[in-house]
mmCIF file of C-alpha atoms in Angstrom:
data_model
loop_
_atom_site.group_PDB
_atom_site.id
_atom_site.type_symbol
_atom_site.label_atom_id
_atom_site.label_comp_id
_atom_site.label_asym_id
_atom_site.label_seq_id
_atom_site.Cartn_x
_atom_site.Cartn_y
_atom_site.Cartn_z
ATOM 1 C CA MET N 1326 -18.585 -20.238 15.965
ATOM 2 C CA GLY N 1327 -15.096 -19.314 15.706
ATOM 3 C CA ARG N 1328 -12.612 -22.279 14.629
ATOM 4 C CA VAL N 1329 -9.780 -23.864 16.070
ATOM 5 C CA VAL N 1330 -6.993 -23.891 13.854
ATOM 6 C CA ALA N 1331 -4.467 -25.316 15.290
ATOM 7 C CA ALA N 1332 -3.123 -25.931 19.087
ATOM 8 C CA ALA N 1333 -0.080 -27.606 20.234
ATOM 9 C CA VAL N 1334 2.223 -27.926 23.512
ATOM 10 C CA TYR N 1335 5.833 -27.342 23.053
ATOM 11 C CA SER N 1336 8.532 -27.770 25.022
ATOM 12 C CA ALA N 1337 12.629 -27.458 24.877
ATOM 13 C CA GLY N 1338 12.102 -26.388 21.409
ATOM 14 C CA ARG N 1339 10.157 -29.222 20.534
ATOM 15 C CA LYS N 1340 6.155 -30.090 20.030
ATOM 16 C CA VAL N 1341 4.611 -32.238 22.519
ATOM 17 C CA THR N 1342 1.547 -33.084 21.395
ATOM 18 C CA ASN N 1343 -1.753 -31.499 19.860
ATOM 19 C CA ILE N 1344 -4.360 -30.625 22.566
ATOM 20 C CA SER N 1345 -8.048 -29.017 22.618
ATOM 21 C CA ILE N 1346 -8.078 -25.581 23.689
ATOM 22 C CA ASP N 1347 -9.929 -27.006 26.865
ATOM 23 C CA GLU N 1348 -6.865 -28.649 27.403
ATOM 24 C CA GLY N 1349 -4.299 -25.775 27.290
ATOM 25 C CA ALA N 1350 -3.904 -24.165 30.750
ATOM 26 C CA GLU N 1351 -3.168 -27.548 32.085
ATOM 27 C CA TRP N 1352 -0.349 -27.719 29.832
ATOM 28 C CA ALA N 1353 0.617 -24.344 30.285
ATOM 29 C CA ARG N 1354 1.407 -24.524 34.133
ATOM 30 C CA LYS N 1355 3.735 -27.690 33.394
ATOM 31 C CA PRO N 1356 7.319 -26.308 34.114
ATOM 32 C CA GLY N 1357 9.190 -25.600 30.548
ATOM 33 C CA HIS N 1358 6.056 -25.918 28.581
ATOM 34 C CA PHE N 1359 4.244 -23.662 26.683
ATOM 35 C CA VAL N 1360 1.095 -23.700 24.622
ATOM 36 C CA TRP N 1361 0.164 -21.913 21.152
ATOM 37 C CA ILE N 1362 -2.996 -21.673 20.278
ATOM 38 C CA GLY N 1363 -4.433 -20.459 16.959
ATOM 39 C CA LEU N 1364 -8.042 -19.272 16.376
ATOM 40 C CA GLU N 1365 -9.870 -17.824 13.955
ATOM 41 C CA GLU N 1366 -12.794 -15.373 14.395
ATOM 42 C CA PRO N 1367 -13.313 -16.698 17.948
ATOM 43 C CA ASN N 1368 -16.444 -15.365 19.722
ATOM 44 C CA ALA N 1369 -16.942 -14.135 22.886
ATOM 45 C CA GLU N 1370 -18.236 -17.405 24.392
ATOM 46 C CA GLU N 1371 -14.693 -18.987 23.279
ATOM 47 C CA LEU N 1372 -12.679 -16.212 24.587
ATOM 48 C CA ALA N 1373 -14.183 -16.160 28.078
ATOM 49 C CA ASN N 1374 -13.012 -20.185 28.098
ATOM 50 C CA LEU N 1375 -9.785 -18.397 26.844
ATOM 51 C CA GLN N 1376 -9.795 -15.999 30.038
ATOM 52 C CA CYS N 1377 -11.086 -18.940 32.849
ATOM 53 C CA GLN N 1378 -8.402 -20.834 31.913
ATOM 54 C CA PHE N 1379 -5.178 -18.275 31.493
ATOM 55 C CA GLY N 1380 -6.211 -15.903 33.557
ATOM 56 C CA LEU N 1381 -6.790 -13.302 30.481
ATOM 57 C CA HIS N 1382 -7.567 -9.583 31.755
ATOM 58 C CA GLU N 1383 -11.172 -8.450 31.610
ATOM 59 C CA LEU N 1384 -10.173 -5.691 29.602
ATOM 60 C CA ALA N 1385 -8.083 -7.141 27.169
ATOM 61 C CA ILE N 1386 -10.836 -9.539 26.633
ATOM 62 C CA GLU N 1387 -13.060 -6.645 25.883
ATOM 63 C CA ASP N 1388 -10.454 -5.226 23.896
ATOM 64 C CA ALA N 1389 -10.266 -8.391 21.538
ATOM 65 C CA LEU N 1390 -14.090 -8.290 20.919
ATOM 66 C CA GLU N 1391 -13.693 -4.923 19.692
ATOM 67 C CA LYS N 1392 -12.648 -3.684 16.220
ATOM 68 C CA HIS N 1393 -9.665 -1.153 16.003
ATOM 69 C CA SER N 1394 -7.899 1.144 14.057
ATOM 70 C CA ARG N 1395 -4.389 0.743 14.139
ATOM 71 C CA PRO N 1396 -1.832 -1.824 15.205
ATOM 72 C CA LYS N 1397 -1.287 -1.377 19.307
ATOM 73 C CA LEU N 1398 0.346 -3.071 21.837
ATOM 74 C CA GLU N 1399 -1.479 -2.785 25.482
ATOM 75 C CA THR N 1400 -0.051 -4.481 28.996
ATOM 76 C CA PHE N 1401 -1.945 -6.305 31.797
ATOM 77 C CA GLY N 1402 0.266 -7.102 34.713
ATOM 78 C CA ASP N 1403 2.699 -9.663 33.062
ATOM 79 C CA ALA N 1404 0.842 -10.236 29.885
ATOM 80 C CA LEU N 1405 0.407 -8.857 26.486
ATOM 81 C CA PHE N 1406 -2.179 -7.399 24.230
ATOM 82 C CA ILE N 1407 -0.980 -6.929 20.498
ATOM 83 C CA VAL N 1408 -3.124 -5.657 17.499
ATOM 84 C CA THR N 1409 -1.871 -6.169 14.122
ATOM 85 C CA TYR N 1410 -3.003 -6.199 10.874
ATOM 86 C CA SER N 1411 -2.159 -8.460 7.658
ATOM 87 C CA PRO N 1412 -3.016 -6.595 4.170
ATOM 88 C CA VAL N 1413 -4.812 -8.739 1.931
ATOM 89 C CA ARG N 1414 -5.326 -7.390 -2.113
ATOM 90 C CA HIS N 1415 -7.568 -9.278 -4.007
ATOM 91 C CA GLU N 1416 -8.812 -7.697 -7.553
ATOM 92 C CA GLY N 1417 -7.149 -4.518 -6.639
ATOM 93 C CA ARG N 1418 -8.935 -4.015 -3.370
ATOM 94 C CA LEU N 1419 -6.874 -3.438 -0.514
ATOM 95 C CA GLU N 1420 -8.049 -4.960 2.786
ATOM 96 C CA PHE N 1421 -6.423 -5.431 6.305
ATOM 97 C CA ILE N 1422 -7.289 -8.434 8.757
ATOM 98 C CA GLU N 1423 -7.173 -7.682 12.137
ATOM 99 C CA THR N 1424 -5.612 -10.607 14.550
ATOM 100 C CA HIS N 1425 -5.407 -10.235 17.872
ATOM 101 C CA ILE N 1426 -2.193 -11.917 20.204
ATOM 102 C CA PHE N 1427 -2.654 -12.851 23.912
ATOM 103 C CA ALA N 1428 1.213 -13.553 25.297
ATOM 104 C CA GLY N 1429 1.670 -14.399 28.456
ATOM 105 C CA ASN N 1430 3.758 -17.055 31.104
ATOM 106 C CA GLY N 1431 3.007 -20.429 29.553
ATOM 107 C CA TYR N 1432 1.154 -19.710 26.505
ATOM 108 C CA ILE N 1433 0.947 -17.460 22.997
ATOM 109 C CA ILE N 1434 -3.117 -17.125 21.837
ATOM 110 C CA THR N 1435 -3.681 -15.761 18.500
ATOM 111 C CA CYS N 1436 -7.369 -14.659 16.947
ATOM 112 C CA ARG N 1437 -7.327 -14.162 13.526
ATOM 113 C CA ASN N 1438 -10.133 -12.188 12.363
ATOM 114 C CA GLY N 1439 -10.936 -12.685 8.762
ATOM 115 C CA HIS N 1440 -9.158 -14.720 5.712
ATOM 116 C CA SER N 1441 -5.374 -13.767 5.529
ATOM 117 C CA LYS N 1442 -2.583 -15.542 4.928
ATOM 118 C CA SER N 1443 -2.490 -18.886 7.306
ATOM 119 C CA TYR N 1444 0.070 -18.449 10.228
ATOM 120 C CA ALA N 1445 0.602 -22.308 9.749
ATOM 121 C CA LEU N 1446 3.737 -20.841 7.788
ATOM 122 C CA VAL N 1447 4.997 -19.394 11.078
ATOM 123 C CA ARG N 1448 4.275 -22.351 13.260
ATOM 124 C CA GLN N 1449 6.061 -24.769 10.681
ATOM 125 C CA ARG N 1450 9.224 -22.236 10.894
ATOM 126 C CA CYS N 1451 9.520 -22.249 14.597
ATOM 127 C CA GLU N 1452 9.021 -25.853 14.598
ATOM 128 C CA ALA N 1453 11.649 -26.179 11.967
ATOM 129 C CA ARG N 1454 14.244 -23.789 14.205
ATOM 130 C CA PRO N 1455 14.344 -26.042 17.286
ATOM 131 C CA LEU N 1456 17.016 -24.191 19.194
ATOM 132 C CA LEU N 1457 14.929 -20.896 18.790
ATOM 133 C CA LEU N 1458 11.874 -22.268 19.609
ATOM 134 C CA GLU N 1459 13.608 -23.613 23.169
ATOM 135 C CA HIS N 1460 13.284 -19.916 23.587
ATOM 136 C CA GLY N 1461 9.636 -20.394 24.164
ATOM 137 C CA GLU N 1462 6.999 -17.754 24.164
ATOM 138 C CA ASP N 1463 9.127 -14.974 23.357
ATOM 139 C CA PHE N 1464 10.354 -16.335 20.263
ATOM 140 C CA VAL N 1465 6.686 -17.134 18.752
ATOM 141 C CA LEU N 1466 5.890 -13.550 19.363
ATOM 142 C CA TYR N 1467 9.078 -12.535 17.579
ATOM 143 C CA ALA N 1468 7.886 -14.905 14.723
ATOM 144 C CA LEU N 1469 4.255 -13.620 14.399
ATOM 145 C CA LEU N 1470 5.133 -10.202 13.708
ATOM 146 C CA ASP N 1471 7.936 -10.931 11.638
ATOM 147 C CA PHE N 1472 5.598 -12.702 9.243
ATOM 148 C CA VAL N 1473 2.909 -9.675 9.910
ATOM 149 C CA THR N 1474 5.564 -7.426 8.749
ATOM 150 C CA GLU N 1475 6.773 -9.463 5.736
ATOM 151 C CA ASN N 1476 2.894 -9.640 4.590
ATOM 152 C CA TYR N 1477 2.952 -6.131 3.326
ATOM 153 C CA GLN N 1478 6.173 -7.020 1.158
ATOM 154 C CA PRO N 1479 4.260 -8.471 -1.927
ATOM 155 C CA VAL N 1480 1.394 -6.040 -1.771
ATOM 156 C CA SER N 1481 3.605 -3.215 -1.640
ATOM 157 C CA GLU N 1482 5.697 -4.330 -4.249
ATOM 158 C CA ALA N 1483 2.187 -5.129 -6.656
ATOM 159 C CA ILE N 1484 1.214 -2.137 -5.886
ATOM 160 C CA HIS N 1485 4.765 -0.584 -7.307
ATOM 161 C CA GLY N 1486 4.505 -2.678 -10.274
ATOM 162 C CA GLU N 1487 1.186 -0.820 -11.256
ATOM 163 C CA ILE N 1488 2.597 2.272 -10.372
ATOM 164 C CA GLU N 1489 5.375 1.769 -13.078
ATOM 165 C CA GLU N 1490 2.861 0.413 -15.966
ATOM 166 C CA LEU N 1491 0.837 3.628 -15.657
ATOM 167 C CA GLU N 1492 3.888 5.643 -15.594
ATOM 168 C CA GLN N 1493 5.170 4.161 -18.647
ATOM 169 C CA SER N 1494 1.491 4.528 -20.026
ATOM 170 C CA VAL N 1495 1.341 8.150 -19.503
ATOM 171 C CA LEU N 1496 4.342 8.729 -20.740
ATOM 172 C CA SER N 1497 3.488 6.961 -24.116
ATOM 173 C CA ASN N 1498 -0.238 7.958 -24.210
ATOM 174 C CA SER N 1499 -2.504 10.808 -23.741
ATOM 175 C CA LEU N 1500 -3.881 10.822 -20.343
ATOM 176 C CA LYS N 1501 -6.818 9.360 -19.812
ATOM 177 C CA GLU N 1502 -9.795 9.727 -17.044
ATOM 178 C CA GLU N 1503 -9.022 6.517 -15.265
ATOM 179 C CA ASP N 1504 -5.350 6.427 -15.443
ATOM 180 C CA ILE N 1505 -5.850 9.549 -12.954
ATOM 181 C CA GLN N 1506 -8.324 7.369 -11.061
ATOM 182 C CA ARG N 1507 -6.523 4.497 -10.432
ATOM 183 C CA LEU N 1508 -3.145 6.547 -9.468
ATOM 184 C CA HIS N 1509 -4.724 8.002 -7.100
ATOM 185 C CA SER N 1510 -6.812 4.676 -5.855
ATOM 186 C CA LEU N 1511 -2.990 3.264 -5.537
ATOM 187 C CA ARG N 1512 -1.671 6.174 -3.860
ATOM 188 C CA ARG N 1513 -4.854 6.043 -1.335
ATOM 189 C CA ASP N 1514 -3.657 2.219 -1.059
ATOM 190 C CA ILE N 1515 -0.269 3.352 -0.156
ATOM 191 C CA LEU N 1516 -1.239 5.820 2.599
ATOM 192 C CA ARG N 1517 -3.373 3.366 4.242
ATOM 193 C CA LEU N 1518 -0.422 0.326 4.129
ATOM 194 C CA ARG N 1519 1.685 3.161 5.734
ATOM 195 C CA ARG N 1520 -1.147 4.029 8.590
ATOM 196 C CA TYR N 1521 -1.282 0.529 9.532
ATOM 197 C CA VAL N 1522 2.387 -0.880 9.102
ATOM 198 C CA ALA N 1523 3.695 2.606 11.206
ATOM 199 C CA PRO N 1524 2.513 1.947 14.515
ATOM 200 C CA MET N 1525 4.274 -1.587 14.511
ATOM 201 C CA VAL N 1526 7.720 0.681 14.958
ATOM 202 C CA GLU N 1527 6.039 1.648 18.447
ATOM 203 C CA VAL N 1528 5.110 -1.933 19.222
ATOM 204 C CA SER N 1529 8.478 -3.536 18.373
ATOM 205 C CA GLU N 1530 10.306 -0.526 20.484
ATOM 206 C CA GLU N 1531 7.952 -1.242 23.501
ATOM 207 C CA LEU N 1532 8.718 -4.994 23.137
ATOM 208 C CA GLN N 1533 12.346 -4.080 23.188
ATOM 209 C CA ARG N 1534 12.242 -2.143 26.412
ATOM 210 C CA LEU N 1535 9.482 -3.966 28.316
ATOM 211 C CA SER N 1536 10.564 -6.308 30.764
ATOM 212 C CA PHE N 1537 8.075 -9.719 31.279
ATOM 213 C CA PRO N 1538 8.830 -12.961 32.374
ATOM 214 C CA PHE N 1539 8.692 -15.078 29.340
ATOM 215 C CA ILE N 1540 10.507 -12.111 27.771
ATOM 216 C CA ASP N 1541 14.558 -13.052 27.641
ATOM 217 C CA LYS N 1542 16.556 -9.897 27.347
ATOM 218 C CA ASN N 1543 18.754 -12.143 24.438
ATOM 219 C CA MET N 1544 15.769 -11.884 22.697
ATOM 220 C CA ARG N 1545 15.422 -8.178 22.330
ATOM 221 C CA PRO N 1546 17.648 -7.836 19.514
ATOM 222 C CA TYR N 1547 15.023 -10.357 17.436
ATOM 223 C CA PHE N 1548 12.108 -7.455 17.848
ATOM 224 C CA ARG N 1549 14.851 -4.593 16.691
ATOM 225 C CA ASP N 1550 15.118 -6.829 13.689
ATOM 226 C CA VAL N 1551 11.303 -6.279 13.546
ATOM 227 C CA GLN N 1552 12.152 -2.434 13.767
ATOM 228 C CA ILE N 1553 14.361 -2.253 11.473
ATOM 229 C CA HIS N 1554 11.730 -4.679 8.809
ATOM 230 C CA VAL N 1555 9.085 -1.954 9.336
ATOM 231 C CA THR N 1556 11.458 0.925 9.151
ATOM 232 C CA ARG N 1557 12.450 -0.188 5.683
ATOM 233 C CA GLN N 1558 8.815 -0.882 4.770
ATOM 234 C CA MET N 1559 7.779 2.791 5.412
ATOM 235 C CA GLU N 1560 10.852 4.130 3.675
ATOM 236 C CA ASP N 1561 10.015 1.863 0.541
ATOM 237 C CA LEU N 1562 6.006 3.389 0.672
ATOM 238 C CA ALA N 1563 6.950 6.568 1.166
ATOM 239 C CA GLY N 1564 9.388 6.375 -2.008
ATOM 240 C CA ILE N 1565 6.206 4.574 -3.722
ATOM 241 C CA ARG N 1566 3.791 6.962 -2.744
ATOM 242 C CA ASP N 1567 6.057 10.088 -4.293
ATOM 243 C CA ILE N 1568 6.281 8.116 -7.526
ATOM 244 C CA ALA N 1569 2.471 7.603 -7.749
ATOM 245 C CA SER N 1570 2.340 11.685 -7.011
ATOM 246 C CA GLN N 1571 4.818 12.457 -9.818
ATOM 247 C CA THR N 1572 3.350 10.270 -11.994
ATOM 248 C CA ILE N 1573 0.193 12.168 -12.047
ATOM 249 C CA GLU N 1574 2.315 15.604 -12.166
ATOM 250 C CA ILE N 1575 4.365 14.287 -15.281
ATOM 251 C CA GLY N 1576 1.003 13.236 -16.846
ATOM 252 C CA MET N 1577 -0.357 16.694 -16.113
ATOM 253 C CA LEU N 1578 2.559 18.499 -17.532
ATOM 254 C CA LEU N 1579 2.690 16.465 -20.835
ATOM 255 C CA GLU N 1580 -0.495 16.474 -21.365
ATOM 256 C CA SER N 1581 -0.408 20.407 -21.041
ATOM 257 C CA SER N 1582 2.283 20.292 -23.648
ATOM 258 C CA ARG N 1583 0.550 18.470 -25.610
ATOM 259 C CA GLN N 1584 -2.655 20.749 -25.497
ATOM 260 C CA SER N 1585 -0.331 23.895 -25.975
ATOM 261 C CA ILE N 1586 1.330 22.391 -29.525
ATOM 262 C CA THR N 1587 -2.280 21.646 -30.458
ATOM 263 C CA GLN N 1588 -3.136 25.095 -30.206
ATOM 264 C CA ARG N 1589 0.103 26.197 -32.006
ATOM 265 C CA LYS N 1590 -0.870 24.604 -34.809
ATOM 266 C CA PHE N 1591 -4.826 25.522 -35.011
ATOM 267 C CA ALA N 1592 -3.048 28.914 -34.338
ATOM 268 C CA ALA N 1593 -0.359 28.550 -37.259
ATOM 269 C CA TRP N 1594 -3.487 27.607 -39.819
ATOM 270 C CA ALA N 1595 -5.582 30.068 -38.525
ATOM 271 C CA ALA N 1596 -2.779 33.171 -39.625
ATOM 272 C CA ILE N 1597 -2.363 31.114 -42.725
ATOM 273 C CA LEU N 1598 -5.786 31.435 -43.693
ATOM 274 C CA ALA N 1599 -6.293 34.945 -42.347
ATOM 275 C CA PHE N 1600 -3.904 36.542 -45.133
ATOM 276 C CA PRO N 1601 -6.098 35.409 -47.810
ATOM 277 C CA THR N 1602 -9.385 36.170 -46.100
ATOM 278 C CA ALA N 1603 -7.930 40.347 -45.486
ATOM 279 C CA ILE N 1604 -6.483 40.518 -49.084
ATOM 280 C CA ALA N 1605 -10.198 39.084 -50.657
ATOM 281 C CA GLY N 1606 -11.903 41.695 -48.008
ATOM 282 C CA ILE N 1607 -10.088 44.511 -49.109
ATOM 283 C CA TYR N 1608 -11.080 43.886 -52.595
ATOM 284 C CA GLY N 1609 -14.287 42.981 -51.814
ATOM 285 C CA MET N 1610 -15.315 46.733 -51.321
ATOM 286 C CA ASN N 1611 -16.514 47.499 -54.615
ATOM 287 C CA PHE N 1612 -15.263 50.992 -54.371
ATOM 288 C CA GLN N 1613 -14.970 52.766 -57.460
ATOM 289 C CA ASN N 1614 -11.717 54.369 -57.093
ATOM 290 C CA MET N 1615 -9.509 51.111 -56.657
ATOM 291 C CA PRO N 1616 -6.928 51.841 -59.319
ATOM 292 C CA GLU N 1617 -6.455 47.796 -59.523
ATOM 293 C CA LEU N 1618 -9.520 46.840 -60.786
ATOM 294 C CA GLY N 1619 -9.210 47.677 -63.862
ATOM 295 C CA TRP N 1620 -5.911 46.252 -64.702
ATOM 296 C CA HIS N 1621 -6.005 43.240 -67.162
ATOM 297 C CA TYR N 1622 -3.757 40.930 -65.066
ATOM 298 C CA GLY N 1623 -4.683 41.998 -61.477
ATOM 299 C CA TYR N 1624 -6.939 38.822 -60.804
ATOM 300 C CA PHE N 1625 -3.924 36.740 -61.685
ATOM 301 C CA ALA N 1626 -1.712 39.121 -59.434
ATOM 302 C CA VAL N 1627 -3.511 38.939 -56.212
ATOM 303 C CA LEU N 1628 -3.854 35.028 -56.506
ATOM 304 C CA GLY N 1629 -0.065 35.271 -56.916
ATOM 305 C CA VAL N 1630 0.412 37.129 -53.791
ATOM 306 C CA ILE N 1631 -1.987 35.188 -51.955
ATOM 307 C CA GLY N 1632 0.256 31.936 -52.673
ATOM 308 C CA LEU N 1633 3.341 33.470 -51.825
ATOM 309 C CA GLY N 1634 1.985 34.753 -48.502
ATOM 310 C CA CYS N 1635 0.458 31.532 -47.875
ATOM 311 C CA ALA N 1636 3.810 29.666 -48.941
ATOM 312 C CA GLY N 1637 5.864 32.131 -47.000
ATOM 313 C CA LEU N 1638 3.818 31.934 -43.489
ATOM 314 C CA PHE N 1639 3.798 27.999 -43.916
ATOM 315 C CA ALA N 1640 7.531 28.152 -44.205
ATOM 316 C CA SER N 1641 8.046 30.485 -41.517
ATOM 317 C CA PHE N 1642 5.895 28.118 -38.740
ATOM 318 C CA LYS N 1643 7.328 24.792 -40.123
ATOM 319 C CA LYS N 1644 10.685 26.187 -39.188
ATOM 320 C CA SER N 1645 9.848 27.347 -35.983
ATOM 321 C CA GLY N 1646 8.003 24.218 -34.666
ATOM 322 C CA TRP N 1647 4.489 25.071 -34.883
ATOM 323 C CA LEU N 1648 3.750 22.996 -37.876
#
């Protein structure tokens, strides 16, 4: 069973009264009035009730009962059906709450299918601007779309902040597997945000072109404002995506550099240890005709040569930065 979040009738930019959804059509038929109904998770029976009252197209009702993959705008006669998505981020998990908007002459109906940020704030904003609310349904439609677009900004900023923290961690510490996994997850969230916000450009463009009785031509610049906000949001998301990709690349390069330094150190110490090993191997062959074997100071001389050789190699590697 769905829940009626709010239902009210407006006229001349002012709220007239709260109503039940069964009274909606009666008020909507009055000249200069329009109703604004907000529902949460309505069922088929409640949508059928709204269809009978407002003459909603049966295809629009069928569309509202389905789950969609992206925002869209459909026209049914002189009415609109719009699918929008609001991003919700909880404990690092990104979800999208689907909302359906029915708009026509005398009514605006929103059906929210999930627990996203409430549209009560939109209603408060509109009621606080009676001169604009006087335009009627088209201003409310703009306010709803603008609010949906605003919801993407804090989510993208939060993801951006996490990526910057991981970037600093990658620059100062060794690249960890969980860092790579987290960066990949954040980059995937950015792509999902772009997938849901990009179609809003088409929706706002369509609203600027379409001619409907309840959309005043003077309101078209407001829908252009939504388009501008969406375009900027897409540019921001593209920049954040590039930062995430570059962070992974920089992390891999730094890790490769750190491994190269370690390998050079191992190679340097192996060369130093190879020098006394080679000399010891030569004098360990035990041939009889080795003149140094009978020399009284031969042992001490070999130790001196080994010490000098190792010290020389160490100094050389130190100077070249291998140690």
